[in-house]
mmCIF file of C-alpha atoms and ligand atoms in Angstrom:
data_model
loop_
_atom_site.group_PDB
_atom_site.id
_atom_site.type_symbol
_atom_site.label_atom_id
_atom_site.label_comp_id
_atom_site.label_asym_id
_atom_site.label_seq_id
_atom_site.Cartn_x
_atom_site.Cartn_y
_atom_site.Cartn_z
ATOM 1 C CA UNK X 140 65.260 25.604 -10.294
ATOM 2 C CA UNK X 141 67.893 24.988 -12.990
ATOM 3 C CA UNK X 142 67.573 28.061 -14.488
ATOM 4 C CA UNK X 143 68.216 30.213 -11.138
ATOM 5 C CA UNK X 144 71.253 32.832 -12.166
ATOM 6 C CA UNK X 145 73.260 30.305 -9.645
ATOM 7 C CA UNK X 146 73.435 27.688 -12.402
ATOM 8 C CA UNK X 147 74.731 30.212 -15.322
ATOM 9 C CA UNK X 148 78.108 29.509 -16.204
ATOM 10 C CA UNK X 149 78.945 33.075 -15.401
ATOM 11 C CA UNK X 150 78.627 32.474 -11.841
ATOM 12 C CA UNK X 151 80.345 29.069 -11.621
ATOM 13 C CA UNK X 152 84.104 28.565 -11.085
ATOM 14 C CA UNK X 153 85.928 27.685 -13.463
ATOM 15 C CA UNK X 154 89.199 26.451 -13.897
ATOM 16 C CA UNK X 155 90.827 25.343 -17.219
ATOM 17 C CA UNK X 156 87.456 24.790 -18.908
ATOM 18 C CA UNK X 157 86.234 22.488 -15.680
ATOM 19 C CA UNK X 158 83.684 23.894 -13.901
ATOM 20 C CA UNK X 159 83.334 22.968 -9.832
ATOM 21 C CA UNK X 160 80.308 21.669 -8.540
ATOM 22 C CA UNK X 161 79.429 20.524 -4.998
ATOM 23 C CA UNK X 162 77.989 17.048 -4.208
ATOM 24 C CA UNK X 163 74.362 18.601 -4.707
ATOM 25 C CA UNK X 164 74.962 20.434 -7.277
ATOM 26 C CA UNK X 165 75.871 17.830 -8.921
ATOM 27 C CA UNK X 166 73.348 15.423 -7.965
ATOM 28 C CA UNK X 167 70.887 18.474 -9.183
ATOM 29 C CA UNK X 168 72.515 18.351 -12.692
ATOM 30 C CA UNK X 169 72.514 14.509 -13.016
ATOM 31 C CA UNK X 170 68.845 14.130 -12.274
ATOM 32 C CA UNK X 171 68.414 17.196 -14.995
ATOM 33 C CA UNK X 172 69.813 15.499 -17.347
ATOM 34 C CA UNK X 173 68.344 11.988 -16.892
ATOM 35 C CA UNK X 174 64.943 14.016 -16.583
ATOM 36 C CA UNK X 175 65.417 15.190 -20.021
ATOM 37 C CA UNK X 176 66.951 11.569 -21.423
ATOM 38 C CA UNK X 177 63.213 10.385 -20.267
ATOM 39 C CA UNK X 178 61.950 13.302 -22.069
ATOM 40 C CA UNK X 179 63.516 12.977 -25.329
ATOM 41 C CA UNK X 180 63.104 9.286 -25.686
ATOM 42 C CA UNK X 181 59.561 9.613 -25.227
ATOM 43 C CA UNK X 182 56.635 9.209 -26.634
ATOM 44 C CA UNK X 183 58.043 5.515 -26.496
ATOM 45 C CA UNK X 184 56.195 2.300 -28.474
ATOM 46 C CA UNK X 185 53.447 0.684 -25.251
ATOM 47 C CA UNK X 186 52.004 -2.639 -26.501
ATOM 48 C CA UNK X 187 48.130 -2.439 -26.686
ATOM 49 C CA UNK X 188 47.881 -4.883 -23.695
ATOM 50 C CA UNK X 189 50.242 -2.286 -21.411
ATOM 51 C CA UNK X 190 47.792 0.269 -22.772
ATOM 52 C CA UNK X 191 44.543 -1.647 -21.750
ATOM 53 C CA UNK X 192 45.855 -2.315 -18.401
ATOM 54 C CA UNK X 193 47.152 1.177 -17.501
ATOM 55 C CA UNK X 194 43.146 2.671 -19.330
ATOM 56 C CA UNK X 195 42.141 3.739 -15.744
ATOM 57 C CA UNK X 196 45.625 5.216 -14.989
ATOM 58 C CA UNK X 197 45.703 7.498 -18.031
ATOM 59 C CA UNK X 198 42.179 8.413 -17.328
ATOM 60 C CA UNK X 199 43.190 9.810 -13.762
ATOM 61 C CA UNK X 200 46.217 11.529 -15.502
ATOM 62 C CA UNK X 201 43.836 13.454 -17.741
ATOM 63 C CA UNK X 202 41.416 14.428 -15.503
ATOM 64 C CA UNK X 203 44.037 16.083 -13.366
ATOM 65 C CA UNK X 204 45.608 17.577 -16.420
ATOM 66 C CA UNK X 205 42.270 18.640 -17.660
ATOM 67 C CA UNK X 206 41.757 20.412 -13.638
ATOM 68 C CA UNK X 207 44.961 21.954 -14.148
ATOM 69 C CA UNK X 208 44.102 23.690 -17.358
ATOM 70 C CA UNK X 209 40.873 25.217 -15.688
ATOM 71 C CA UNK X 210 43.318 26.748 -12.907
ATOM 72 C CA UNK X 211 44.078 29.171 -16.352
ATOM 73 C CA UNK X 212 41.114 29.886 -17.510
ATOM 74 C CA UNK X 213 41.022 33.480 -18.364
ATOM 75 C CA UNK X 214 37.234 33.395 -17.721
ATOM 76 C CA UNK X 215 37.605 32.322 -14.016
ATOM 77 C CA UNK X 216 38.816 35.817 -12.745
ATOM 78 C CA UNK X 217 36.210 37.815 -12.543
ATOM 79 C CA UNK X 218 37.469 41.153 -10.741
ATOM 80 C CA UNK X 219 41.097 42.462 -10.397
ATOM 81 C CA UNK X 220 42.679 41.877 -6.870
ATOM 82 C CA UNK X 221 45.346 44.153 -6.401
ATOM 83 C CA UNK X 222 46.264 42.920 -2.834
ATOM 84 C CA UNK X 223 47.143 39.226 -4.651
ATOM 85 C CA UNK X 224 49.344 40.298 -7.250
ATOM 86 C CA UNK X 225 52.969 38.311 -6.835
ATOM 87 C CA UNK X 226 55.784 40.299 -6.526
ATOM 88 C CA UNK X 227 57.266 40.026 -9.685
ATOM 89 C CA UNK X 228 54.015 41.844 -10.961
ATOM 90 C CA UNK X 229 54.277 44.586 -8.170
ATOM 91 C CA UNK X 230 57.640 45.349 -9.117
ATOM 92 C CA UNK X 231 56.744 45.983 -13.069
ATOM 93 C CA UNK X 232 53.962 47.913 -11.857
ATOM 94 C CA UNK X 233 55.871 50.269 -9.481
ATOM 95 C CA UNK X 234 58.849 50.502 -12.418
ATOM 96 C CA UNK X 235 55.452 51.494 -14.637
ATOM 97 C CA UNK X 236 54.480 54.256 -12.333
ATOM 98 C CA UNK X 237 57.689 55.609 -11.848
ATOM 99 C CA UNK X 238 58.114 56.176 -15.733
ATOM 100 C CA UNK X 239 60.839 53.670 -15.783
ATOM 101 C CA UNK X 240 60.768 51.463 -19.283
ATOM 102 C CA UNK X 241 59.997 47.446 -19.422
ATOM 103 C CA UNK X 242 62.747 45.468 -20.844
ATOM 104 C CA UNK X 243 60.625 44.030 -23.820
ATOM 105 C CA UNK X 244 60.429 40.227 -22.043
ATOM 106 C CA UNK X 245 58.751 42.416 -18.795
ATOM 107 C CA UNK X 246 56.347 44.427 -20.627
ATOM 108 C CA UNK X 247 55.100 41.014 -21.990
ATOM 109 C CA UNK X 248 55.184 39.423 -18.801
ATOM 110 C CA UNK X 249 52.893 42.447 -17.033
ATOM 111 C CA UNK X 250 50.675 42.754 -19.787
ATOM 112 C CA UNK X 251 49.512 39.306 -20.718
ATOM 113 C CA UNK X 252 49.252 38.795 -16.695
ATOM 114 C CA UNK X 253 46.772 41.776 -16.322
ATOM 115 C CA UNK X 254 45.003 40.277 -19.594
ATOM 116 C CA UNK X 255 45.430 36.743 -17.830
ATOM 117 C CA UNK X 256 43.695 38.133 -14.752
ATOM 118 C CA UNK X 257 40.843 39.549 -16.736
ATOM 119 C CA UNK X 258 42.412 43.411 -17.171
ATOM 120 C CA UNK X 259 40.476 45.423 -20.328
ATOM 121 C CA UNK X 260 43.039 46.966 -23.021
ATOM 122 C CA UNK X 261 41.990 50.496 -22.249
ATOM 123 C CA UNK X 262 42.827 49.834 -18.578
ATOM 124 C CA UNK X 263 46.205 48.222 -19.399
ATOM 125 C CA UNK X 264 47.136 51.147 -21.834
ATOM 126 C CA UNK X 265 46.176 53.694 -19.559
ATOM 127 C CA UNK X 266 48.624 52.421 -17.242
ATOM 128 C CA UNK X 267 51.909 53.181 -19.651
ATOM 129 C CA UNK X 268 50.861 56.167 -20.386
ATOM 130 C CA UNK X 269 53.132 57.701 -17.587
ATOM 131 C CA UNK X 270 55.940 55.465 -19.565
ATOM 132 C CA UNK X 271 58.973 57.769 -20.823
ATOM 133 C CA UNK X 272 58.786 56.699 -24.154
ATOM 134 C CA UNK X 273 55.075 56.217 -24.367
ATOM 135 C CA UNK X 274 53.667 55.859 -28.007
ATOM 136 C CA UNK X 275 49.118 54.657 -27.954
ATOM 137 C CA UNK X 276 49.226 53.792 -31.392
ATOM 138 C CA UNK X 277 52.055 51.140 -30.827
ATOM 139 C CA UNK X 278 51.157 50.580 -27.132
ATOM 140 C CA UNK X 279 47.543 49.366 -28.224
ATOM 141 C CA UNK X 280 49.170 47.515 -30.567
ATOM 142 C CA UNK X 281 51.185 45.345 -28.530
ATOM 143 C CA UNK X 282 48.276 44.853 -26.186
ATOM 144 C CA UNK X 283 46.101 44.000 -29.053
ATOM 145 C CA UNK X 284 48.413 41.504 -30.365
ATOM 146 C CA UNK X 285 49.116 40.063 -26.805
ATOM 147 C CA UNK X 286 45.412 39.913 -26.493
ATOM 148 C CA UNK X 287 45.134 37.938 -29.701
ATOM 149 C CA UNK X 288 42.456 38.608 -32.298
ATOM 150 C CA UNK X 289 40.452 35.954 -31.279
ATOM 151 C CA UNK X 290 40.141 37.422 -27.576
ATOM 152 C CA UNK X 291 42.581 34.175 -26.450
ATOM 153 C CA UNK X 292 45.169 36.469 -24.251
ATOM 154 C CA UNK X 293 48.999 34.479 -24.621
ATOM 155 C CA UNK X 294 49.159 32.575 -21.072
ATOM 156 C CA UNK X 295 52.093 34.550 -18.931
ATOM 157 C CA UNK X 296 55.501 33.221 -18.620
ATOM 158 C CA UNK X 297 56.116 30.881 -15.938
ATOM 159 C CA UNK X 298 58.058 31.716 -12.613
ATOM 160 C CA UNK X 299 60.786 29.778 -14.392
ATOM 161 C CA UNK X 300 60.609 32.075 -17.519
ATOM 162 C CA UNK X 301 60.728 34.827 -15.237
ATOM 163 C CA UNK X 302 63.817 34.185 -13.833
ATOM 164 C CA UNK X 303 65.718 33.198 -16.868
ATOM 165 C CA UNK X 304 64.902 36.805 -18.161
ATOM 166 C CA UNK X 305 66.040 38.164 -14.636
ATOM 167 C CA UNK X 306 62.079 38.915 -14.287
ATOM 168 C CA UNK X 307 61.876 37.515 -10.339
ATOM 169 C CA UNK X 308 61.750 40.098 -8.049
ATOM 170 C CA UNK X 309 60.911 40.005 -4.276
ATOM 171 C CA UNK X 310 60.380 36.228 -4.340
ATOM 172 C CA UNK X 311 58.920 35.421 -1.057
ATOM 173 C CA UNK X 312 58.028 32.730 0.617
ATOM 174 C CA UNK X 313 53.988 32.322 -1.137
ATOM 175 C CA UNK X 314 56.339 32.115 -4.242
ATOM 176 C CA UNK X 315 58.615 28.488 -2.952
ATOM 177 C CA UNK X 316 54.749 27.115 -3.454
ATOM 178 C CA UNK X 317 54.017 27.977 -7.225
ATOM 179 C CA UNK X 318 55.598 27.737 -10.254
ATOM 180 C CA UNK X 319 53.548 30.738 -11.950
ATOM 181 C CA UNK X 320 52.462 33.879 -11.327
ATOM 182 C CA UNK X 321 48.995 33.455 -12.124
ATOM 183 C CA UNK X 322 49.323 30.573 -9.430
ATOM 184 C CA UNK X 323 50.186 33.098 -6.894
ATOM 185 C CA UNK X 324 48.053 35.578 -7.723
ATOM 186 C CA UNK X 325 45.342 32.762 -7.400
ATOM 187 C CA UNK X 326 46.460 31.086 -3.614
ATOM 188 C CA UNK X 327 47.070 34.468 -2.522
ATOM 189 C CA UNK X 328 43.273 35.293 -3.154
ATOM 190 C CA UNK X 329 42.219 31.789 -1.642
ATOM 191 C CA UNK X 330 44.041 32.540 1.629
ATOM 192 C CA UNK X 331 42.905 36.231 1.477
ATOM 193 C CA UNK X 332 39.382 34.494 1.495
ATOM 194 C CA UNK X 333 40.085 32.164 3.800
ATOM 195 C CA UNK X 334 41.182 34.676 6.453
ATOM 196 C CA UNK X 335 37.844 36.537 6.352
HETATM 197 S S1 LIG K 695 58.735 33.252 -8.019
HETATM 198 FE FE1 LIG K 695 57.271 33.557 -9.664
HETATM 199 S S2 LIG K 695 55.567 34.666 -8.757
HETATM 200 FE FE2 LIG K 695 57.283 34.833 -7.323
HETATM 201 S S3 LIG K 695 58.263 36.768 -7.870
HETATM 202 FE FE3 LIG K 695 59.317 35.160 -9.021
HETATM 203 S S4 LIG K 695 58.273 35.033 -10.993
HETATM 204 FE FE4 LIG K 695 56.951 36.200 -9.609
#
């Protein structure tokens, strides 16, 4: 993914402002940036006629989109699975427990996950308690506002979110199959299943 620490200026070579890339990686960057050229010119002008003939196209294109969606749906989760957490998740959890502190972009990350998977605020709360600088009032706040007043939980960052913050830890190989952690946490529990 382009947003992999590999790709950060930081760890590129430079020489005299020019910065060295292999074949690939160049070939990588190139088809970034004509994916993004598409993007930006878009939504483009279609003639009605192009529209017409395409109808049954679009309509496959929504219904995945719409299929897609429901792999998010908050309501779908109905009991915590520990064992099918990714590792990201695992990590923050075992950094909780050891009374280490959440960069802010983590603590977000964990707690609209365990929302995401269906966690209760009490539950959530009770787990930073064993945090260093643990504070209820402000804790429950967060999680409150997380959770959103209208019960709507904010979705958790993608796997590529993740790592931009430096939030990937012990990627493994489940992980080269998702792009999000609710994704994971979600095949993990199908081939749990499907091994029983
Ligand atoms: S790839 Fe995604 S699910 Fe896997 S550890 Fe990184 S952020 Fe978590």
């Amino acid at each position: 993914m382009i947003h992999e620490p590999k790709w950060k200026l930081v760890n590129r070579n430079i020489d005299h402002g020019r910065v060295s890339l292999s074949r690939e990686d160049f070939s990588r960057i190139l088809e970034e940036a004509i994916r993004k050229r598409i993007e930006h010119g878009l939504p483009l002008a279609v003639p009605p006629e192009i529209c017409t003939s395409l109808a049954q196209y679009l309509e496959d294109i929504r219904n995945a989109l719409t299929t897609r969606k429901s792999e998010f749906n908050i309501e779908e989760f109905k009991e915590i699975m520990p064992d099918c957490f990714p590792p990201c998740v695992l990590h923050a959890l075992s950094n909780v427990k050891a009374g280490v502190n959440l960069a802010h972009s983590m603590r977000f990350a964990l707690v609209s996950f365990l929302l995401n998977i269906g966690m209760n605020m009490d539950g959530i709360i009770e787990l930073f308690k064993v945090s260093p600088d643990f504070d209820e009032e402000r804790t429950r706040y967060q999680v409150n506002h997380i959770h959103g007043a209208t019960g709507t939980a904010y979705t958790s960052p993608s796997c590529a979110t993740m790592i931009t913050y430096g939030n990937c830890y012990g990627k493994e190989a489940l992980c080269d199959r998702i792009s999000h952690p609710l994704s994971y946490y979600r095949k993990k529990a199908w081939i749990l299943k499907k091994g029983n």
